[in-house]
CSV table of C-alpha atoms and ligand atoms in Angstrom, one decimal:
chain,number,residue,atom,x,y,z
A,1,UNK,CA,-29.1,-30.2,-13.4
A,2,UNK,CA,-29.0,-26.5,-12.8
A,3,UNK,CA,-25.6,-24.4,-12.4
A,4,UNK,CA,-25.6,-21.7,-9.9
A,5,UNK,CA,-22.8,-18.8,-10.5
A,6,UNK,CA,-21.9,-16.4,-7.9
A,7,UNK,CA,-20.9,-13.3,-10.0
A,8,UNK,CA,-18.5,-10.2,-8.1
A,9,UNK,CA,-18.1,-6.8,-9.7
A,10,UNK,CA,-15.8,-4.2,-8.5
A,11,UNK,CA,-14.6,-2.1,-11.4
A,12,UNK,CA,-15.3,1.2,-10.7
A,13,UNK,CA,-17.6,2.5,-7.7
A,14,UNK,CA,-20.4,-0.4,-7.7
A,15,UNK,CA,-19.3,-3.1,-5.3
A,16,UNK,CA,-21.7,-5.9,-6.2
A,17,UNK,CA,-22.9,-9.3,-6.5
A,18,UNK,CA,-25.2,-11.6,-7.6
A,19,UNK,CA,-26.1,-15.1,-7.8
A,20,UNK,CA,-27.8,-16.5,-11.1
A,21,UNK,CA,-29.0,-19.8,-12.0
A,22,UNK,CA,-28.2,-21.2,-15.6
A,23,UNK,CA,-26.7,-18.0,-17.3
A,24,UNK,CA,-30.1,-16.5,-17.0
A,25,UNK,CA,-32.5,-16.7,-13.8
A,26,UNK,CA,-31.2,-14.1,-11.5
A,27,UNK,CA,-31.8,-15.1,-8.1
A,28,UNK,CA,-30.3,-11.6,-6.3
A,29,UNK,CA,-28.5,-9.0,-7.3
A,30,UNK,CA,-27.1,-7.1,-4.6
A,31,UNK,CA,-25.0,-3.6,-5.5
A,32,UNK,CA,-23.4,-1.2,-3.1
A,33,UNK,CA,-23.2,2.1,-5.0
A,34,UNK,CA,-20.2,4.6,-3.9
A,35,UNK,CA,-22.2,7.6,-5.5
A,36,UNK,CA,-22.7,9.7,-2.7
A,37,UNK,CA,-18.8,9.3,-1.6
A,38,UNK,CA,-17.7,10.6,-4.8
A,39,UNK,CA,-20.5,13.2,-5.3
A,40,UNK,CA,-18.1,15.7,-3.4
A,41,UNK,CA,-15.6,15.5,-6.4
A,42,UNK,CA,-18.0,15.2,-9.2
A,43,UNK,CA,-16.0,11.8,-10.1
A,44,UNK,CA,-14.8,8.5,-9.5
A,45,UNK,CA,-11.9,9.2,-7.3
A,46,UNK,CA,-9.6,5.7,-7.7
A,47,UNK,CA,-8.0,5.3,-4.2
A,48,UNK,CA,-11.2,6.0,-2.9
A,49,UNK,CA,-13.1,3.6,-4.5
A,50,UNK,CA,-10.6,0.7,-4.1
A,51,UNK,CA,-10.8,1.6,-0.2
A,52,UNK,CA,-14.7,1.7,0.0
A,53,UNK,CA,-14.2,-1.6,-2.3
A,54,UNK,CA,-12.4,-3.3,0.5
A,55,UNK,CA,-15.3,-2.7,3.0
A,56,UNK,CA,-17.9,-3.7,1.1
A,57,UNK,CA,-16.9,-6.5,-1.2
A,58,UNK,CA,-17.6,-9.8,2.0
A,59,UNK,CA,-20.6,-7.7,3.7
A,60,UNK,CA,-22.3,-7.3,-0.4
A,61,UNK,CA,-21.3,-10.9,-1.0
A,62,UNK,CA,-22.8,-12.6,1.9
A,63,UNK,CA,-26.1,-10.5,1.1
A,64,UNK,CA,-26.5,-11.9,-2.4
A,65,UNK,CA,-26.3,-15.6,-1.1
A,66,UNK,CA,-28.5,-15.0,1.3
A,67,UNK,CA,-31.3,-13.3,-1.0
A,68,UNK,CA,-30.5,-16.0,-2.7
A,69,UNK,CA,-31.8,-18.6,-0.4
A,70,UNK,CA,-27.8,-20.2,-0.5
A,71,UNK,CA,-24.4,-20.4,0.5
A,72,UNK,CA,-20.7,-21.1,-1.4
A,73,UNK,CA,-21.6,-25.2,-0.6
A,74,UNK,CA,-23.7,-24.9,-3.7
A,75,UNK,CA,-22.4,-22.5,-5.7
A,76,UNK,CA,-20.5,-24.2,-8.7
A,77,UNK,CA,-18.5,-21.4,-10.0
A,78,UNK,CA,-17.7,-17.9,-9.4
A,79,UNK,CA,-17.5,-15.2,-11.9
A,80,UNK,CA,-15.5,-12.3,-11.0
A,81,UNK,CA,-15.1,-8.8,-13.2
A,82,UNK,CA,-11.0,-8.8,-14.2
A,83,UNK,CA,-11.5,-6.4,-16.7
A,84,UNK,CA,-11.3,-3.2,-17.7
A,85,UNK,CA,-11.3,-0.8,-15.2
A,86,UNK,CA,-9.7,1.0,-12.1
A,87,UNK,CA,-6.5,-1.7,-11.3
A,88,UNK,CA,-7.1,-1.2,-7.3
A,89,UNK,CA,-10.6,-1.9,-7.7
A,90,UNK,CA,-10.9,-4.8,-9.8
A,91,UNK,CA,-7.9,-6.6,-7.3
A,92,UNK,CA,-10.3,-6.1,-4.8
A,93,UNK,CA,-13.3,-8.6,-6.3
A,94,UNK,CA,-10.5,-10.7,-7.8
A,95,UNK,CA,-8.8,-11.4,-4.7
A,96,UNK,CA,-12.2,-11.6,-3.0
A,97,UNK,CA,-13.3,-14.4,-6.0
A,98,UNK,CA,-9.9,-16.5,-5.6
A,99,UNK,CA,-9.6,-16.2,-1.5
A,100,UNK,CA,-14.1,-18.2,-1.9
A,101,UNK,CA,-12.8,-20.4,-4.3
A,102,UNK,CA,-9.6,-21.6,-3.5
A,103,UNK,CA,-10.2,-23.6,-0.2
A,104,UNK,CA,-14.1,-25.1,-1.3
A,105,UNK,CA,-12.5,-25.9,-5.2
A,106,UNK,CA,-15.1,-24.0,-6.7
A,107,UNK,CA,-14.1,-23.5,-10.7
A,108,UNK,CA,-13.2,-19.5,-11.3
A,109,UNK,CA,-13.7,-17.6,-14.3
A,110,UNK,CA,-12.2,-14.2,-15.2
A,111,UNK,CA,-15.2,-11.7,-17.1
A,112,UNK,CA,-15.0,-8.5,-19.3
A,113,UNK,CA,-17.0,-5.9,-18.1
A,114,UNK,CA,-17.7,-4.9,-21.0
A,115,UNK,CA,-18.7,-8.5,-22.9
A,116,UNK,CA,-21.1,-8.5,-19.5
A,117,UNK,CA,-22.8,-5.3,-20.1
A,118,UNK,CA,-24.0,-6.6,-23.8
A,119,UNK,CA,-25.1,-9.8,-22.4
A,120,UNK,CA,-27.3,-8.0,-20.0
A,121,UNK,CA,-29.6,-6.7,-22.7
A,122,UNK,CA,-30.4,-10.0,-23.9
A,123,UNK,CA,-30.1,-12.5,-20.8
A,124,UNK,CA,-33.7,-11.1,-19.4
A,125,UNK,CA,-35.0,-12.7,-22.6
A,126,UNK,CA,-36.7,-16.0,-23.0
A,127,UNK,CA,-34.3,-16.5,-26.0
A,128,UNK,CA,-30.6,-15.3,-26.4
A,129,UNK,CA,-30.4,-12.7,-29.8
A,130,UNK,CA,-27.2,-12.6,-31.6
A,131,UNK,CA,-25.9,-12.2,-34.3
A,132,UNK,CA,-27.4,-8.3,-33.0
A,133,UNK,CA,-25.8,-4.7,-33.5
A,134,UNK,CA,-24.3,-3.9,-29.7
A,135,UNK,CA,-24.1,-0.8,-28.6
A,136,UNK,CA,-22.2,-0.1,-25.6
A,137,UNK,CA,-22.7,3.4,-23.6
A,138,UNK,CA,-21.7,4.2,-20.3
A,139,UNK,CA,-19.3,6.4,-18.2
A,140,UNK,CA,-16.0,5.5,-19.7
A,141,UNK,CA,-17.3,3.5,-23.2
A,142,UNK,CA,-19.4,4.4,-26.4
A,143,UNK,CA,-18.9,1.6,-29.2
A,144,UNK,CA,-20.7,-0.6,-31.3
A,145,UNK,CA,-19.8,-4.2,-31.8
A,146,UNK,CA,-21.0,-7.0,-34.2
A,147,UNK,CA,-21.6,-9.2,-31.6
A,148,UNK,CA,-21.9,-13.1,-32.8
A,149,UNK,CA,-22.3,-15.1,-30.0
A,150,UNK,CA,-21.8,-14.0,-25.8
A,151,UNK,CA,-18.2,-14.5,-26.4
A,152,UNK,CA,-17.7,-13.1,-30.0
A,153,UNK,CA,-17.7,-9.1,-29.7
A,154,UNK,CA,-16.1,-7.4,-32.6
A,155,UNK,CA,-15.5,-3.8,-32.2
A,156,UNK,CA,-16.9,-1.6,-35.5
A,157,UNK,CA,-16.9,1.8,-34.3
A,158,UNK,CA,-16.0,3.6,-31.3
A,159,UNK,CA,-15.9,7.3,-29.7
A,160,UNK,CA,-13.4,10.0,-30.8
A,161,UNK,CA,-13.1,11.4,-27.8
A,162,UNK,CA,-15.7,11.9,-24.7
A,163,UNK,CA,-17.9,8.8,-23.5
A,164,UNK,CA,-22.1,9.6,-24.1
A,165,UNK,CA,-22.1,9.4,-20.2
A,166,UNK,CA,-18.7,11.3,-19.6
A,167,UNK,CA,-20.5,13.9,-21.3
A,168,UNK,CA,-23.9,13.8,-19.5
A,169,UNK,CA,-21.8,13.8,-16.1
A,170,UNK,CA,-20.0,16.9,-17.2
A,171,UNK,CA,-23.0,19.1,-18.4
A,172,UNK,CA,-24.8,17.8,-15.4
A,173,UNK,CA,-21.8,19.7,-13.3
A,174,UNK,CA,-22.1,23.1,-16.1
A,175,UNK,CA,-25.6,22.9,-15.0
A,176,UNK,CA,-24.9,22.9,-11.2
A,177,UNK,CA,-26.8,18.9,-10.8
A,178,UNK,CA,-25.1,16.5,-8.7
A,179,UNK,CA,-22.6,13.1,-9.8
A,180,UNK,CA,-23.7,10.8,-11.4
A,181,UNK,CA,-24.9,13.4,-13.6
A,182,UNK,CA,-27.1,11.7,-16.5
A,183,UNK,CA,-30.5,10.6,-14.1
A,184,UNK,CA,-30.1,14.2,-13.2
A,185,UNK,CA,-29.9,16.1,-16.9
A,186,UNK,CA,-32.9,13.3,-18.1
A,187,UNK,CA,-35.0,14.7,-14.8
A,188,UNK,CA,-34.2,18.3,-15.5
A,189,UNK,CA,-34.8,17.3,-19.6
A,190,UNK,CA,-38.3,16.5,-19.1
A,191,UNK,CA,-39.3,19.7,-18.4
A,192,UNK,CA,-37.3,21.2,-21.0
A,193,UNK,CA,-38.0,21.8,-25.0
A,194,UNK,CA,-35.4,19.8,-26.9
A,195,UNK,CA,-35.4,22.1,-29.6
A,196,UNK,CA,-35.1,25.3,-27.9
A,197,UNK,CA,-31.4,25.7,-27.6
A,198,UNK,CA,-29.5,24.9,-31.0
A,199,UNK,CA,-25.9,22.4,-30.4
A,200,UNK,CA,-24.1,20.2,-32.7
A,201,UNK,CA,-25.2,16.5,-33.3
A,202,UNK,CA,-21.8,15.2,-34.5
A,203,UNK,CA,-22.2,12.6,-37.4
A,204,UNK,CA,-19.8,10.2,-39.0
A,205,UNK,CA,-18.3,11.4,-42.5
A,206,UNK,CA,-17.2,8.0,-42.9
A,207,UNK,CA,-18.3,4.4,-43.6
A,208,UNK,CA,-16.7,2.9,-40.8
A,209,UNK,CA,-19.4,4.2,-37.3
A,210,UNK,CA,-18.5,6.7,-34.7
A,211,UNK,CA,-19.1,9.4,-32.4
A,212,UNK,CA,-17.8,12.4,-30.9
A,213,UNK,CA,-19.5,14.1,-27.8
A,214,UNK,CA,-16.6,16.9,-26.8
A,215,UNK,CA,-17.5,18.8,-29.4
A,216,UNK,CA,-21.5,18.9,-28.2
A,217,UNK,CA,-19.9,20.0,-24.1
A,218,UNK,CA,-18.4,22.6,-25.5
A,219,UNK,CA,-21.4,23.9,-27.3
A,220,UNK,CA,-23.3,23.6,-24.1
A,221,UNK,CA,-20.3,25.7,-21.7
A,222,UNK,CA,-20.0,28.4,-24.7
A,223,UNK,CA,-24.3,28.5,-24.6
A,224,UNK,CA,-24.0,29.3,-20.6
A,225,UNK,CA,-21.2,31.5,-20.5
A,226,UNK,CA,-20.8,33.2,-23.8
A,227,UNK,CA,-18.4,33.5,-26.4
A,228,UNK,CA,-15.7,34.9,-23.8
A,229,UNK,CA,-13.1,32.3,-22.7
A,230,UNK,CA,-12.0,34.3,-20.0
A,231,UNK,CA,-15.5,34.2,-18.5
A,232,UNK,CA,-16.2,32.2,-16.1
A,233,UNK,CA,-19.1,30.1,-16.3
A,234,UNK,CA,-22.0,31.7,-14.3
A,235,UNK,CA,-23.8,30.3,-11.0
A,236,UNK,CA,-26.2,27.3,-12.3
A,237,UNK,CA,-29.3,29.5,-10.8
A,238,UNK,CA,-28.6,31.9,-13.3
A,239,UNK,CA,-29.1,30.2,-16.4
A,240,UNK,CA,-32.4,31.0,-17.5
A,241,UNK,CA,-32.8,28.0,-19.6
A,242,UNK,CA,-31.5,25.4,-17.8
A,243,UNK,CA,-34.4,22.7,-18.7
A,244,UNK,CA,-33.9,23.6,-22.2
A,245,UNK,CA,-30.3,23.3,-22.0
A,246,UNK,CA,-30.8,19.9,-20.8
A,247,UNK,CA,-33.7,18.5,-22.9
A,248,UNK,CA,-31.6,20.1,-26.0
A,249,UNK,CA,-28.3,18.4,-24.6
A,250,UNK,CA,-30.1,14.9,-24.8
A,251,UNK,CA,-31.7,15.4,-27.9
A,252,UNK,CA,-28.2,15.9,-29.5
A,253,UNK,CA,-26.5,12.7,-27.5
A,254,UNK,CA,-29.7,10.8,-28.4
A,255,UNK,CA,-30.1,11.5,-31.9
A,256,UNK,CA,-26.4,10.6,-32.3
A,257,UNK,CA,-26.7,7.3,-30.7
A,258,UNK,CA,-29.8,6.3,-32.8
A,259,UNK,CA,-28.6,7.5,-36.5
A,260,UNK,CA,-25.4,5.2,-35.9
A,261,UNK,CA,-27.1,2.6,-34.7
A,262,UNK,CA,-29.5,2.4,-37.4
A,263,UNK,CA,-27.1,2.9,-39.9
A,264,UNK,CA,-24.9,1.0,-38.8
A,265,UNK,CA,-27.8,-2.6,-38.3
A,266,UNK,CA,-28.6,-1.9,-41.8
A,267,UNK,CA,-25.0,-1.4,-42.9
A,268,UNK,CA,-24.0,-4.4,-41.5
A,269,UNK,CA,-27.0,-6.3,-42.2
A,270,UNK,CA,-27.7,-6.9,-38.5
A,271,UNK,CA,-31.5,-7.3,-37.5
A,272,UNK,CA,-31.6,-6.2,-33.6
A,273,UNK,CA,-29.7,-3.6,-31.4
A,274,UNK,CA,-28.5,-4.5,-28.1
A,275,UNK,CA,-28.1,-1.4,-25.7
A,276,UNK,CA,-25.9,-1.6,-22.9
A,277,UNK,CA,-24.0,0.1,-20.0
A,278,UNK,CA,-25.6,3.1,-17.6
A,279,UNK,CA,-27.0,5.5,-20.6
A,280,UNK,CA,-29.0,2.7,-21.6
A,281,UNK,CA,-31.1,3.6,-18.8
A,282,UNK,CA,-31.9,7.1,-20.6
A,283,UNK,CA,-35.6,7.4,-20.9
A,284,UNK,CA,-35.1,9.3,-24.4
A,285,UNK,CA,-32.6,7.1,-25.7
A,286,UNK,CA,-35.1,4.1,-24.7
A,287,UNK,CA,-38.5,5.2,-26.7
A,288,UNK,CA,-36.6,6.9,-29.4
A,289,UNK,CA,-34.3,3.9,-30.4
A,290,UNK,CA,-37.2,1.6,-30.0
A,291,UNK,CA,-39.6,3.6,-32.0
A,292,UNK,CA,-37.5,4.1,-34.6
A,293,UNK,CA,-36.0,1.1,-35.2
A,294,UNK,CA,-39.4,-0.3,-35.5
A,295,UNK,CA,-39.8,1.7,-38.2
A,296,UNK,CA,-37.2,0.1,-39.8
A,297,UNK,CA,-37.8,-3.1,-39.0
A,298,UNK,CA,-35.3,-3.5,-36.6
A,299,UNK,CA,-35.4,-4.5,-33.2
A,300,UNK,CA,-33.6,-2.3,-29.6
A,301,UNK,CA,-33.4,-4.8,-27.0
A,302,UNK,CA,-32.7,-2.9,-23.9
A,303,UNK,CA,-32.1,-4.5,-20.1
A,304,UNK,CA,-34.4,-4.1,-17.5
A,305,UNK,CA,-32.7,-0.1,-15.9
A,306,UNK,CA,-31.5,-1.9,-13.0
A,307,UNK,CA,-29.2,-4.2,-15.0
A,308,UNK,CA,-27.6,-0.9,-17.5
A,309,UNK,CA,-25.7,0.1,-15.1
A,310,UNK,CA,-23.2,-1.9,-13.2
A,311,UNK,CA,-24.1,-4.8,-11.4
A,312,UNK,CA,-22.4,-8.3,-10.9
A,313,UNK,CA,-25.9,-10.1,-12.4
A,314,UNK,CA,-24.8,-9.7,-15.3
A,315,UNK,CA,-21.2,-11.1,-14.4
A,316,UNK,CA,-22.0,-14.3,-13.3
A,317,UNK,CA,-24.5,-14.5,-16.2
A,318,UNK,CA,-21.7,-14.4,-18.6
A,319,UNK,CA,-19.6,-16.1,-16.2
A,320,UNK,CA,-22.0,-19.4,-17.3
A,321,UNK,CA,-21.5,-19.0,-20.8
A,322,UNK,CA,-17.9,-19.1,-20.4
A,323,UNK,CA,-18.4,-22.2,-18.1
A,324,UNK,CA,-20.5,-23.9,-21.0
A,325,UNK,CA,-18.3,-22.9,-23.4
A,326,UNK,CA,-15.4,-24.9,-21.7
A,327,UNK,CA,-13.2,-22.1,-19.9
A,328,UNK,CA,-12.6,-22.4,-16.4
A,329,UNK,CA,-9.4,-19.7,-15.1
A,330,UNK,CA,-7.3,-20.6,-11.8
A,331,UNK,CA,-5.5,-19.3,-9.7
A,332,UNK,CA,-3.5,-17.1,-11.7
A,333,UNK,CA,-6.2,-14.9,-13.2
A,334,UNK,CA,-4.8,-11.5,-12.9
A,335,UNK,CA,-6.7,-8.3,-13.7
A,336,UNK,CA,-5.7,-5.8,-16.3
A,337,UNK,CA,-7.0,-2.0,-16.5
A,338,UNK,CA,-7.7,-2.4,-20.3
B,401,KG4,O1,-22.3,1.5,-16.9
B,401,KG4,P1,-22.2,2.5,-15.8
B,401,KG4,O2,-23.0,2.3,-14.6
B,401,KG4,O3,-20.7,2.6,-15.4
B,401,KG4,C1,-19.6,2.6,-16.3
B,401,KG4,O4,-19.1,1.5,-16.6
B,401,KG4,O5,-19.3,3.7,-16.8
B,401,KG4,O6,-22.5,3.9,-16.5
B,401,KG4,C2,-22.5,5.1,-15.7
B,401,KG4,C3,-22.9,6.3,-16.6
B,401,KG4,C4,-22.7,7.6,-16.0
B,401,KG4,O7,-21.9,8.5,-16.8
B,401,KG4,C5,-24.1,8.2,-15.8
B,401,KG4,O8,-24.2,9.6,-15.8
B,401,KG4,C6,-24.8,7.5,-17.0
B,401,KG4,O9,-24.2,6.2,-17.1
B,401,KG4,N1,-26.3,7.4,-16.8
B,401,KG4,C7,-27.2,8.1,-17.6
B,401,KG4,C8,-28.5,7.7,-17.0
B,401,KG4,N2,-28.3,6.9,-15.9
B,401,KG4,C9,-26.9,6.7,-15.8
B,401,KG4,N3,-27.0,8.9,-18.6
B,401,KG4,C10,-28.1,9.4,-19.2
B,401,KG4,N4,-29.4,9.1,-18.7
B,401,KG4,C11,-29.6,8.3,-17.6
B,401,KG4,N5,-30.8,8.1,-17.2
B,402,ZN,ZN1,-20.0,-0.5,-16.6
C-alpha cells in the first residue's frame, strides 16, 4: 500500500508544496518564490514575507494536488515545515497544515527545515546513503553533520560567522547584481579567471571543522574600493574586473567548502558527502566536490538544482520517514524560530 504525504514549506520567502508518494516518488512540487518582492531590499524582509505567505499558501497548495492527479481524500498525512526560520512565516504553513488536517483526521507531522534539506540529496536515489558526511549550505546555514539515519543529524562543525550564501548574496550587491545574489555571482563567474584577483580561503586551525566567510566579504569590498574606509564603494560599472572578482570570490567559498568536507569524510571515517540547501546548486561547488572526492574515493551526492533550494518536496519526503518511524504530531505542534 502506498502512503501519499502532502508536504507545506513556508520558512522564509518560498511558499510551497508538494505531494510525494512513499518518502521518495515526488509526484509535484509546486514553489511560489518571493524573490522579485524582496529584490528591492536586497533581502528577506520578514513582515513581508509572512504577508505574501498568507496569499499564497491555499492557491500553491491546491496546485500541488492537482499536479498531482489528487485531493486531501487521499492524502494520509501532511508534513508541514515548523522549524527554523522566520516565526510569522512558518505560522502561516503551520496553521495552513492543522486548519487540512484537523476536520478530514489526516495524521500531522512537524519537520526541520534543515533535517529536510539533507534528505533531499539522497531521496532522488534508488537507495537511501547514510551513515554520509552532510553538508548543509544555504542563505542562513553552513554546517556539517554526521548524519546516521533521516532522523539522526549530529552537528560536527558549523560557520563562525557569515553563511556561504549570506556571503554570495552580499558580494553579489558589492558587485551591483540583483537578490538572490549567488545564481548571479556563478553567471558573472564564468566569464571570470578564478585566479586573477588574490582573497583569503579561511581554513580551520583546529580538529574539530569550520568555516568563516566574513573575512573573504571583506577582502572582496577592500579589492573594489581600496584600502580607505571612508571611501565609499564605487558604482558596480566601474570595477574593471568584476568577472574576476566573482570567479575569484567562488573559488575561495568553493575551495573552503571542499577541503572541509574532504577532511572532514576521512576524519570521521564517513564514505559519501551529502550537499544540501540553495549553494548546493553552485555549478563550481558541484564538479569540484565531485571530482575531487572521487579522487579520494569518496562519494558528493548532490539533489537534482530544483530540490537545493527550498521546496516543500523535500518536506513531505521526510515527513514519511517520521511517519514510518512512528511519530505522528497533533494539534499542538507549534513552530519555533530556532
Ligand atoms: O536553501 P535556500 O533556498 O534558502 C535558505 O534556507 O537559505 O538558499 C538560498 C541561498 C541564497 O543565499 C542564494 O544566494 C544561494 O542559496 N544560492 C547560490 C546559488 N543558487 C542559490 N549560491 C551560489 N551559487 C548558486 N548557483
Ligand atoms: Zn532552506
Amino acid at each position: 500500500m502506498s502512503v501519499l504525504v502532502l508536504g507545506i514549506e513556508s520558512s522564509c520567502d518560498e511558499t510551497a508544496a508538494a505531494v510525494v508518494r512513499d518518502g521518495r516518488e515526488i509526484l509535484s512540487s509546486v514553489v511560489h518564490s518571493q524573490a522579485s518582492i524582496h529584490a528591492t531590499y536586497g533581502g528577506v524582509v520578514p513582515e513581508i514575507a509572512g504577508r505574501s505567505h498568507l496569499a499564497q499558501i491555499l492557491p500553491v497548495i491546491d496546485a500541488a494536488l492537482e499536479k498531482a492527479g489528487t485531493n486531501l481524500d487521499h492524502v494520509d498525512c501532511i508534513a508541514v515545515t515548523t522549524r527554523p526560520g522566520l516565526i510569522g512565516s512558518l505560522l502561516v504553513g503551520l496553521s495552513a497544515a492543522k486548519a487540512l488536517a484537523w476536520p478530514r483526521g489526516i495524521p500531522l507531522v512537524g519537520v526541520h527545515h534543515i533535517e529536510a534539506h539533507v534528505y533531499a540529496a539522497t531521496m532522488e536515489r534508488a537507495e537511501l546513503a547514510y551513515p554520509s558526511l552532510a553538508l548543509v549550505v544555504s542563505g542562513g546555514h553552513t554546517a556539517l553533520y554526521r548524519a546516521r539515519s533521516p532522523l539522526e543529524l549530529e552537528l560536527l562543525g558549523t560557520t563562525r560567522d557569515d553563511a556561504a550564501g549570506e556571503a554570495f548574496d552580499k558580494v553579489a550587491f558589492l558587485l551591483g547584481l540583483g537578490y538572490p545574489g549567488g545564481p548571479a555571482v556563478s553567471k558573472l563567474a564564468e566569464g571570470g579567471n578564478p585566479r586573477a584577483v588574490r582573497l583569503p580561503s579561511y581554513r580551520s586551525r583546529e580538529e574539530a571543522p569550520s568555516f568563516s566567510f566574513s573575512g573573504l566579504k571583506t577582502a572582496v569590498l577592500y579589492h573594489v574600493r581600496g584600502q580607505d574606509a571612508r571611501k565609499p564603494a564605487p558604482p558596480p560599472e566601474e570595477i574593471p574586473d568584476r568577472a574576476d572578482v566573482a570567479a575569484s570570490f567562488e573559488q575561495a567559498v568553493v575551495d573552503a567548502l571542499v577541503e572541509e568536507c574532504l577532511r572532514t569524510a576521512k576524519r570521521e571515517g564517513l564514505p559519501r558527502i551529502l550537499v544540501a540547501g540553495g549553494v548546493a546548486c553552485n555549478r563550481r561547488l558541484r564538479l569540484e566536490l565531485s571530482r575531487r572526492a572521487s579522487a579520494e574515493g569518496l562519494e558528493a551526492i548532490f539533489p537534482s538544482p530544483a530540490y537545493c533550494t527550498d521546496n516543500a518536496a523535500m518536506i513531505a519526503g521526510l515527513g514519511f520517514q517520521i511517519l514510518s518511524a512512528g511519530r505522528a504530531d497533533g494539534l499542538t505542534l507549534d513552530a519555533a524560530p530556532r
